[in-house]
Amino acid sequence: MSTFAPFLGISMDREKLTGHLCMGVAYAIFGLNIVFCKDIANSDVISPGVLFVLRAIGASALFWIISLFTPKETVDRKDFAKIAAASFVGLFVPQFTFLMAITMASSIDTAIMGTLGPIFTMFFAFLFLGEPITGKKAAGVATSFAGILFLIFNSVHTGGSNASTPLGIALLLLNSLSFSLYLGLFRPLISKYSVVTFMKWMFLFALLISLPVFGKGLVTTNYLAITPDVLREIAFLIIFATFVAYFLIPIGQKYLRPTLVSMYSYLQPIIATVISISVGMDSLTWQKVLAMGLVVGGVVLVSRSRAASRG
């Protein structure tokens, strides 16, 4: 890491490096999760609402179990309402809209909409945290955004049954807006508590929000119809894409500015491209190399921004 940190414009401070590592791993998991969630949706054996409840149950249980072995931490009474709001904006809305959208949108359109996150986050961070929109930061976001669009529009994809619907696009827009609002609005609250304490309450509130809405489906779902392959994908969704990723994200949020955190959403379509190449579904072309160069260049510009360097 020390060899490449100066080139990337990342401080040699251990906390900054920890933040970048956490966000990189978390969004790489999210990239894999797009593929798995699409397969789960195509199986048509479990609804998005029930899938969200299972995520909330699994993550809540894991975070609360871990909390038994970590130092006790008391949450201020006044913060419970804020954590509940953060849970709704940062967990319930983005996770449920994604699970709904994946049934109505193609992977390519999901990738396009995901690239809007850093732009929304930059403005929310400006509004709520006073994080300035510097020239380097704006140029970095624009450069990475151009790279992802170039990658997407130079990829071969098909329509037909995999075509997106207007509702699917609207849900992806809401997904990006909601999570960006969470990154920009709740960073002070996230930084106040340990990751385990914060996330155990976040997922508990998400579970309490979802049970009245999707509880009936949780009981009536035919779990015997779930194939072993889909069951493994659901397990990945709960353990890695929910528990592990959401364990890592608050750590990254503690050490990195919101706009830089959101830049890691650009990893998701890149991961999808790498997977496609590795299984022989795609090939590495100059267009993809150029696109990935633009993405990395954008991250370099944002990380070199004076606002980003303040952590």
mmCIF file of C-alpha atoms in Angstrom:
data_model
loop_
_atom_site.group_PDB
_atom_site.id
_atom_site.type_symbol
_atom_site.label_atom_id
_atom_site.label_comp_id
_atom_site.label_asym_id
_atom_site.label_seq_id
_atom_site.Cartn_x
_atom_site.Cartn_y
_atom_site.Cartn_z
ATOM 1 C CA MET A 1 0.000 0.000 0.000
ATOM 2 C CA SER A 2 2.811 2.407 0.843
ATOM 3 C CA THR A 3 4.156 2.155 -2.726
ATOM 4 C CA PHE A 4 0.936 3.308 -4.388
ATOM 5 C CA ALA A 5 -0.440 5.691 -1.746
ATOM 6 C CA PRO A 6 1.562 8.739 -2.930
ATOM 7 C CA PHE A 7 0.413 8.186 -6.527
ATOM 8 C CA LEU A 8 -3.212 7.952 -5.441
ATOM 9 C CA GLY A 9 -2.893 11.088 -3.367
ATOM 10 C CA ILE A 10 -3.890 9.196 -0.213
ATOM 11 C CA SER A 11 -2.306 10.196 3.060
ATOM 12 C CA MET A 12 0.038 7.676 4.601
ATOM 13 C CA ASP A 13 -2.057 8.021 7.763
ATOM 14 C CA ARG A 14 -3.133 4.512 8.796
ATOM 15 C CA GLU A 15 -6.725 5.595 9.362
ATOM 16 C CA LYS A 16 -7.050 6.868 5.784
ATOM 17 C CA LEU A 17 -5.599 3.647 4.385
ATOM 18 C CA THR A 18 -8.008 1.665 6.566
ATOM 19 C CA GLY A 19 -10.907 3.713 5.213
ATOM 20 C CA HIS A 20 -9.922 3.076 1.591
ATOM 21 C CA LEU A 21 -9.447 -0.655 2.182
ATOM 22 C CA CYS A 22 -12.834 -0.970 3.903
ATOM 23 C CA MET A 23 -14.684 0.874 1.153
ATOM 24 C CA GLY A 24 -12.886 -1.048 -1.584
ATOM 25 C CA VAL A 25 -13.815 -4.431 -0.110
ATOM 26 C CA ALA A 26 -17.395 -3.367 0.665
ATOM 27 C CA TYR A 27 -18.123 -2.134 -2.843
ATOM 28 C CA ALA A 28 -16.416 -5.115 -4.434
ATOM 29 C CA ILE A 29 -18.902 -7.247 -2.466
ATOM 30 C CA PHE A 30 -21.730 -5.038 -3.728
ATOM 31 C CA GLY A 31 -20.504 -5.604 -7.284
ATOM 32 C CA LEU A 32 -20.784 -9.374 -6.836
ATOM 33 C CA ASN A 33 -24.116 -8.892 -5.114
ATOM 34 C CA ILE A 34 -25.665 -7.367 -8.247
ATOM 35 C CA VAL A 35 -25.052 -10.638 -10.090
ATOM 36 C CA PHE A 36 -26.405 -12.786 -7.255
ATOM 37 C CA CYS A 37 -29.482 -10.612 -6.631
ATOM 38 C CA LYS A 38 -30.368 -10.759 -10.313
ATOM 39 C CA ASP A 39 -30.202 -14.547 -10.179
ATOM 40 C CA ILE A 40 -32.318 -14.634 -7.006
ATOM 41 C CA ALA A 41 -34.881 -12.370 -8.670
ATOM 42 C CA ASN A 42 -34.980 -14.575 -11.776
ATOM 43 C CA SER A 43 -35.699 -17.631 -9.604
ATOM 44 C CA ASP A 44 -39.033 -16.029 -8.652
ATOM 45 C CA VAL A 45 -39.227 -17.949 -5.362
ATOM 46 C CA ILE A 46 -38.845 -15.112 -2.870
ATOM 47 C CA SER A 47 -40.164 -11.546 -2.947
ATOM 48 C CA PRO A 48 -37.934 -8.459 -2.532
ATOM 49 C CA GLY A 49 -39.747 -7.577 0.703
ATOM 50 C CA VAL A 50 -39.154 -10.962 2.289
ATOM 51 C CA LEU A 51 -35.548 -10.906 1.110
ATOM 52 C CA PHE A 52 -35.069 -7.561 2.848
ATOM 53 C CA VAL A 53 -36.551 -8.909 6.090
ATOM 54 C CA LEU A 54 -34.174 -11.885 5.950
ATOM 55 C CA ARG A 55 -31.252 -9.486 5.468
ATOM 56 C CA ALA A 56 -32.381 -7.433 8.458
ATOM 57 C CA ILE A 57 -32.878 -10.508 10.663
ATOM 58 C CA GLY A 58 -29.490 -11.982 9.754
ATOM 59 C CA ALA A 59 -27.529 -8.747 10.136
ATOM 60 C CA SER A 60 -29.315 -7.778 13.357
ATOM 61 C CA ALA A 61 -28.559 -11.160 14.910
ATOM 62 C CA LEU A 62 -24.891 -11.058 13.887
ATOM 63 C CA PHE A 63 -24.277 -7.488 15.087
ATOM 64 C CA TRP A 64 -26.047 -8.062 18.403
ATOM 65 C CA ILE A 65 -24.095 -11.289 18.993
ATOM 66 C CA ILE A 66 -20.797 -9.498 18.284
ATOM 67 C CA SER A 67 -21.812 -6.681 20.636
ATOM 68 C CA LEU A 68 -21.778 -9.193 23.510
ATOM 69 C CA PHE A 69 -18.012 -9.533 23.071
ATOM 70 C CA THR A 70 -17.153 -5.862 22.531
ATOM 71 C CA PRO A 71 -16.876 -2.984 25.046
ATOM 72 C CA LYS A 72 -20.248 -1.747 26.250
ATOM 73 C CA GLU A 73 -21.335 1.559 24.768
ATOM 74 C CA THR A 74 -24.348 3.620 25.814
ATOM 75 C CA VAL A 75 -26.390 5.390 23.157
ATOM 76 C CA ASP A 76 -27.769 8.815 24.094
ATOM 77 C CA ARG A 77 -31.560 8.762 24.252
ATOM 78 C CA LYS A 78 -31.784 11.743 21.935
ATOM 79 C CA ASP A 79 -29.865 9.798 19.272
ATOM 80 C CA PHE A 80 -32.295 6.882 18.969
ATOM 81 C CA ALA A 81 -34.665 8.898 16.795
ATOM 82 C CA LYS A 82 -31.724 9.952 14.615
ATOM 83 C CA ILE A 83 -30.532 6.343 14.276
ATOM 84 C CA ALA A 84 -34.065 5.258 13.327
ATOM 85 C CA ALA A 85 -34.130 7.961 10.641
ATOM 86 C CA ALA A 86 -30.669 6.910 9.440
ATOM 87 C CA SER A 87 -31.876 3.302 9.286
ATOM 88 C CA PHE A 88 -34.847 4.277 7.134
ATOM 89 C CA VAL A 89 -32.807 6.485 4.781
ATOM 90 C CA GLY A 90 -29.604 4.418 4.678
ATOM 91 C CA LEU A 91 -30.898 0.826 4.959
ATOM 92 C CA PHE A 92 -34.606 0.338 4.384
ATOM 93 C CA VAL A 93 -35.155 2.608 1.381
ATOM 94 C CA PRO A 94 -31.936 1.890 -0.589
ATOM 95 C CA GLN A 95 -31.901 -1.871 0.069
ATOM 96 C CA PHE A 96 -35.591 -2.405 -0.661
ATOM 97 C CA THR A 97 -35.632 -0.194 -3.774
ATOM 98 C CA PHE A 98 -32.558 -2.049 -5.089
ATOM 99 C CA LEU A 99 -34.160 -5.451 -4.522
ATOM 100 C CA MET A 100 -37.304 -4.215 -6.258
ATOM 101 C CA ALA A 101 -35.452 -2.526 -9.110
ATOM 102 C CA ILE A 102 -33.300 -5.557 -9.914
ATOM 103 C CA THR A 103 -36.497 -7.355 -10.968
ATOM 104 C CA MET A 104 -37.405 -4.531 -13.360
ATOM 105 C CA ALA A 105 -34.083 -3.230 -14.673
ATOM 106 C CA SER A 106 -31.218 -4.628 -16.690
ATOM 107 C CA SER A 107 -27.767 -4.897 -15.194
ATOM 108 C CA ILE A 108 -26.473 -2.245 -17.577
ATOM 109 C CA ASP A 109 -29.080 0.304 -16.460
ATOM 110 C CA THR A 110 -28.431 -0.590 -12.827
ATOM 111 C CA ALA A 111 -24.772 0.269 -13.400
ATOM 112 C CA ILE A 112 -25.645 3.562 -15.103
ATOM 113 C CA MET A 113 -27.900 4.694 -12.269
ATOM 114 C CA GLY A 114 -25.336 3.642 -9.663
ATOM 115 C CA THR A 115 -22.829 6.126 -11.092
ATOM 116 C CA LEU A 116 -25.091 9.000 -10.055
ATOM 117 C CA GLY A 117 -24.368 8.389 -6.349
ATOM 118 C CA PRO A 118 -21.170 10.484 -6.054
ATOM 119 C CA ILE A 119 -22.863 13.439 -7.756
ATOM 120 C CA PHE A 120 -25.814 13.365 -5.337
ATOM 121 C CA THR A 121 -23.475 12.815 -2.373
ATOM 122 C CA MET A 122 -21.303 15.770 -3.334
ATOM 123 C CA PHE A 123 -24.299 18.105 -3.207
ATOM 124 C CA PHE A 124 -25.758 16.616 -0.014
ATOM 125 C CA ALA A 125 -22.362 16.903 1.698
ATOM 126 C CA PHE A 126 -22.204 20.529 0.566
ATOM 127 C CA LEU A 127 -25.700 21.247 1.917
ATOM 128 C CA PHE A 128 -25.502 19.432 5.265
ATOM 129 C CA LEU A 129 -21.801 19.295 6.140
ATOM 130 C CA GLY A 130 -20.467 22.375 4.410
ATOM 131 C CA GLU A 131 -18.045 20.237 2.420
ATOM 132 C CA PRO A 132 -16.946 22.547 -0.408
ATOM 133 C CA ILE A 133 -17.317 21.522 -4.035
ATOM 134 C CA THR A 134 -13.776 22.191 -5.170
ATOM 135 C CA GLY A 135 -12.688 22.261 -8.765
ATOM 136 C CA LYS A 136 -10.672 19.058 -8.335
ATOM 137 C CA LYS A 137 -13.585 17.286 -6.684
ATOM 138 C CA ALA A 138 -16.071 18.261 -9.394
ATOM 139 C CA ALA A 139 -13.576 17.341 -12.103
ATOM 140 C CA GLY A 140 -12.850 14.002 -10.407
ATOM 141 C CA VAL A 141 -16.512 13.031 -10.154
ATOM 142 C CA ALA A 142 -17.111 14.098 -13.759
ATOM 143 C CA THR A 143 -14.050 12.179 -15.009
ATOM 144 C CA SER A 144 -15.045 8.941 -13.269
ATOM 145 C CA PHE A 145 -18.653 9.389 -14.367
ATOM 146 C CA ALA A 146 -17.492 9.770 -17.985
ATOM 147 C CA GLY A 147 -15.327 6.659 -17.638
ATOM 148 C CA ILE A 148 -18.184 4.514 -16.383
ATOM 149 C CA LEU A 149 -20.566 5.749 -19.083
ATOM 150 C CA PHE A 150 -17.896 5.048 -21.705
ATOM 151 C CA LEU A 151 -17.477 1.526 -20.303
ATOM 152 C CA ILE A 152 -21.211 0.912 -20.237
ATOM 153 C CA PHE A 153 -22.017 2.203 -23.709
ATOM 154 C CA ASN A 154 -19.131 0.244 -25.229
ATOM 155 C CA SER A 155 -20.378 -3.017 -23.716
ATOM 156 C CA VAL A 156 -22.603 -5.426 -25.587
ATOM 157 C CA HIS A 157 -25.925 -6.018 -23.933
ATOM 158 C CA THR A 158 -29.354 -7.227 -24.972
ATOM 159 C CA GLY A 159 -32.889 -6.100 -24.364
ATOM 160 C CA GLY A 160 -35.965 -8.290 -24.527
ATOM 161 C CA SER A 161 -37.038 -9.720 -21.200
ATOM 162 C CA ASN A 162 -34.033 -8.076 -19.565
ATOM 163 C CA ALA A 163 -35.116 -4.584 -20.634
ATOM 164 C CA SER A 164 -35.727 -1.951 -17.985
ATOM 165 C CA THR A 165 -39.096 -0.472 -17.108
ATOM 166 C CA PRO A 166 -39.739 3.174 -16.141
ATOM 167 C CA LEU A 167 -40.585 2.025 -12.607
ATOM 168 C CA GLY A 168 -37.295 0.129 -12.386
ATOM 169 C CA ILE A 169 -35.346 3.248 -13.397
ATOM 170 C CA ALA A 170 -37.322 5.360 -10.907
ATOM 171 C CA LEU A 171 -36.546 2.901 -8.103
ATOM 172 C CA LEU A 172 -32.828 2.974 -8.961
ATOM 173 C CA LEU A 173 -32.922 6.770 -8.870
ATOM 174 C CA LEU A 174 -34.580 6.667 -5.444
ATOM 175 C CA ASN A 175 -31.979 4.112 -4.308
ATOM 176 C CA SER A 176 -29.099 6.390 -5.286
ATOM 177 C CA LEU A 177 -30.707 9.508 -3.827
ATOM 178 C CA SER A 178 -31.533 7.856 -0.508
ATOM 179 C CA PHE A 179 -28.111 6.340 0.145
ATOM 180 C CA SER A 180 -26.384 9.561 -0.934
ATOM 181 C CA LEU A 181 -28.559 11.491 1.515
ATOM 182 C CA TYR A 182 -27.544 9.030 4.237
ATOM 183 C CA LEU A 183 -23.834 9.538 3.474
ATOM 184 C CA GLY A 184 -24.157 13.317 3.504
ATOM 185 C CA LEU A 185 -26.554 13.804 6.416
ATOM 186 C CA PHE A 186 -25.582 11.240 9.059
ATOM 187 C CA ARG A 187 -21.772 11.269 9.049
ATOM 188 C CA PRO A 188 -21.545 13.064 12.450
ATOM 189 C CA LEU A 189 -23.844 10.446 14.000
ATOM 190 C CA ILE A 190 -21.889 7.590 12.421
ATOM 191 C CA SER A 191 -18.621 8.975 13.794
ATOM 192 C CA LYS A 192 -20.031 9.261 17.312
ATOM 193 C CA TYR A 193 -20.381 5.511 18.010
ATOM 194 C CA SER A 194 -18.463 2.319 17.334
ATOM 195 C CA VAL A 195 -19.359 0.382 14.193
ATOM 196 C CA VAL A 196 -20.926 -2.515 16.109
ATOM 197 C CA THR A 197 -23.046 -0.276 18.337
ATOM 198 C CA PHE A 198 -24.269 1.862 15.467
ATOM 199 C CA MET A 199 -25.050 -0.988 13.076
ATOM 200 C CA LYS A 200 -26.776 -3.233 15.632
ATOM 201 C CA TRP A 201 -29.306 -0.452 16.253
ATOM 202 C CA MET A 202 -29.511 0.464 12.557
ATOM 203 C CA PHE A 203 -30.481 -3.072 11.539
ATOM 204 C CA LEU A 204 -32.792 -3.543 14.501
ATOM 205 C CA PHE A 205 -34.724 -0.428 13.486
ATOM 206 C CA ALA A 206 -34.729 -1.626 9.857
ATOM 207 C CA LEU A 207 -36.205 -4.940 11.016
ATOM 208 C CA LEU A 208 -38.877 -3.194 13.095
ATOM 209 C CA ILE A 209 -39.768 -0.994 10.117
ATOM 210 C CA SER A 210 -40.021 -3.910 7.692
ATOM 211 C CA LEU A 211 -41.872 -6.519 9.781
ATOM 212 C CA PRO A 212 -45.300 -4.796 9.737
ATOM 213 C CA VAL A 213 -45.020 -4.368 5.965
ATOM 214 C CA PHE A 214 -43.552 -7.722 4.892
ATOM 215 C CA GLY A 215 -44.192 -9.994 7.892
ATOM 216 C CA LYS A 216 -47.030 -11.856 6.208
ATOM 217 C CA GLY A 217 -44.862 -12.724 3.205
ATOM 218 C CA LEU A 218 -42.153 -13.975 5.546
ATOM 219 C CA VAL A 219 -44.591 -16.609 6.848
ATOM 220 C CA THR A 220 -46.256 -17.573 3.553
ATOM 221 C CA THR A 221 -43.084 -17.946 1.430
ATOM 222 C CA ASN A 222 -42.483 -21.493 0.176
ATOM 223 C CA TYR A 223 -38.909 -21.975 1.384
ATOM 224 C CA LEU A 224 -38.812 -25.580 0.099
ATOM 225 C CA ALA A 225 -38.921 -24.197 -3.448
ATOM 226 C CA ILE A 226 -35.573 -22.432 -2.997
ATOM 227 C CA THR A 227 -32.832 -24.349 -4.811
ATOM 228 C CA PRO A 228 -29.414 -24.944 -3.190
ATOM 229 C CA ASP A 229 -27.743 -22.474 -5.596
ATOM 230 C CA VAL A 230 -30.220 -19.703 -4.787
ATOM 231 C CA LEU A 231 -29.901 -20.537 -1.088
ATOM 232 C CA ARG A 232 -26.135 -20.011 -1.302
ATOM 233 C CA GLU A 233 -26.711 -16.681 -3.050
ATOM 234 C CA ILE A 234 -29.128 -15.611 -0.316
ATOM 235 C CA ALA A 235 -26.519 -16.606 2.275
ATOM 236 C CA PHE A 236 -23.941 -14.434 0.472
ATOM 237 C CA LEU A 237 -26.453 -11.586 0.415
ATOM 238 C CA ILE A 238 -27.083 -11.791 4.166
ATOM 239 C CA ILE A 239 -23.557 -12.529 5.418
ATOM 240 C CA PHE A 240 -21.325 -10.624 3.014
ATOM 241 C CA ALA A 241 -23.441 -8.020 1.199
ATOM 242 C CA THR A 242 -25.263 -7.079 4.405
ATOM 243 C CA PHE A 243 -23.268 -7.926 7.531
ATOM 244 C CA VAL A 244 -19.661 -7.687 6.279
ATOM 245 C CA ALA A 245 -20.199 -4.778 3.866
ATOM 246 C CA TYR A 246 -22.213 -2.739 6.355
ATOM 247 C CA PHE A 247 -19.589 -3.465 9.008
ATOM 248 C CA LEU A 248 -16.907 -2.016 6.734
ATOM 249 C CA ILE A 249 -18.797 1.007 5.375
ATOM 250 C CA PRO A 250 -19.101 2.901 8.709
ATOM 251 C CA ILE A 251 -15.360 2.434 9.240
ATOM 252 C CA GLY A 252 -14.703 3.986 5.848
ATOM 253 C CA GLN A 253 -17.159 6.788 6.642
ATOM 254 C CA LYS A 254 -15.255 7.637 9.817
ATOM 255 C CA TYR A 255 -12.001 8.267 7.952
ATOM 256 C CA LEU A 256 -13.054 9.488 4.497
ATOM 257 C CA ARG A 257 -15.184 12.377 3.278
ATOM 258 C CA PRO A 258 -18.686 11.460 1.988
ATOM 259 C CA THR A 259 -17.950 12.279 -1.662
ATOM 260 C CA LEU A 260 -14.843 10.092 -1.655
ATOM 261 C CA VAL A 261 -16.799 7.282 0.035
ATOM 262 C CA SER A 262 -19.468 7.415 -2.672
ATOM 263 C CA MET A 263 -16.803 7.257 -5.401
ATOM 264 C CA TYR A 264 -16.339 3.595 -4.565
ATOM 265 C CA SER A 265 -19.742 2.884 -6.152
ATOM 266 C CA TYR A 266 -17.820 2.974 -9.437
ATOM 267 C CA LEU A 267 -16.239 -0.342 -8.465
ATOM 268 C CA GLN A 268 -19.516 -2.192 -8.987
ATOM 269 C CA PRO A 269 -19.685 -2.091 -12.818
ATOM 270 C CA ILE A 270 -15.937 -2.692 -13.003
ATOM 271 C CA ILE A 271 -16.322 -5.848 -10.896
ATOM 272 C CA ALA A 272 -19.110 -6.977 -13.220
ATOM 273 C CA THR A 273 -16.821 -6.457 -16.219
ATOM 274 C CA VAL A 274 -13.962 -8.393 -14.587
ATOM 275 C CA ILE A 275 -16.301 -11.297 -13.801
ATOM 276 C CA SER A 276 -17.576 -11.332 -17.386
ATOM 277 C CA ILE A 277 -14.024 -11.442 -18.751
ATOM 278 C CA SER A 278 -12.930 -14.164 -16.301
ATOM 279 C CA VAL A 279 -15.744 -16.520 -17.351
ATOM 280 C CA GLY A 280 -15.275 -15.849 -21.056
ATOM 281 C CA MET A 281 -18.406 -13.737 -21.523
ATOM 282 C CA ASP A 282 -16.441 -10.625 -22.480
ATOM 283 C CA SER A 283 -12.959 -9.563 -23.537
ATOM 284 C CA LEU A 284 -10.583 -6.810 -22.484
ATOM 285 C CA THR A 285 -10.641 -4.035 -25.117
ATOM 286 C CA TRP A 286 -9.017 -0.636 -25.404
ATOM 287 C CA GLN A 287 -12.393 0.927 -24.611
ATOM 288 C CA LYS A 288 -12.520 -0.863 -21.251
ATOM 289 C CA VAL A 289 -8.903 0.023 -20.473
ATOM 290 C CA LEU A 290 -9.597 3.686 -21.264
ATOM 291 C CA ALA A 291 -12.791 3.669 -19.188
ATOM 292 C CA MET A 292 -11.068 2.167 -16.155
ATOM 293 C CA GLY A 293 -8.245 4.699 -16.546
ATOM 294 C CA LEU A 294 -10.790 7.515 -16.406
ATOM 295 C CA VAL A 295 -12.371 6.014 -13.287
ATOM 296 C CA VAL A 296 -9.023 5.734 -11.484
ATOM 297 C CA GLY A 297 -8.107 9.241 -12.631
ATOM 298 C CA GLY A 298 -11.313 10.586 -11.140
ATOM 299 C CA VAL A 299 -10.620 8.923 -7.798
ATOM 300 C CA VAL A 300 -7.116 10.447 -7.835
ATOM 301 C CA LEU A 301 -8.539 13.942 -8.380
ATOM 302 C CA VAL A 302 -11.107 13.590 -5.605
ATOM 303 C CA SER A 303 -8.576 12.130 -3.146
ATOM 304 C CA ARG A 304 -6.174 15.028 -3.898
ATOM 305 C CA SER A 305 -8.879 17.584 -3.184
ATOM 306 C CA ARG A 306 -8.129 19.716 -0.131
ATOM 307 C CA ALA A 307 -11.587 18.878 1.222
ATOM 308 C CA ALA A 308 -10.928 15.159 0.880
ATOM 309 C CA SER A 309 -7.535 15.453 2.577
ATOM 310 C CA ARG A 310 -9.187 16.789 5.720
ATOM 311 C CA GLY A 311 -10.630 13.288 6.153
#
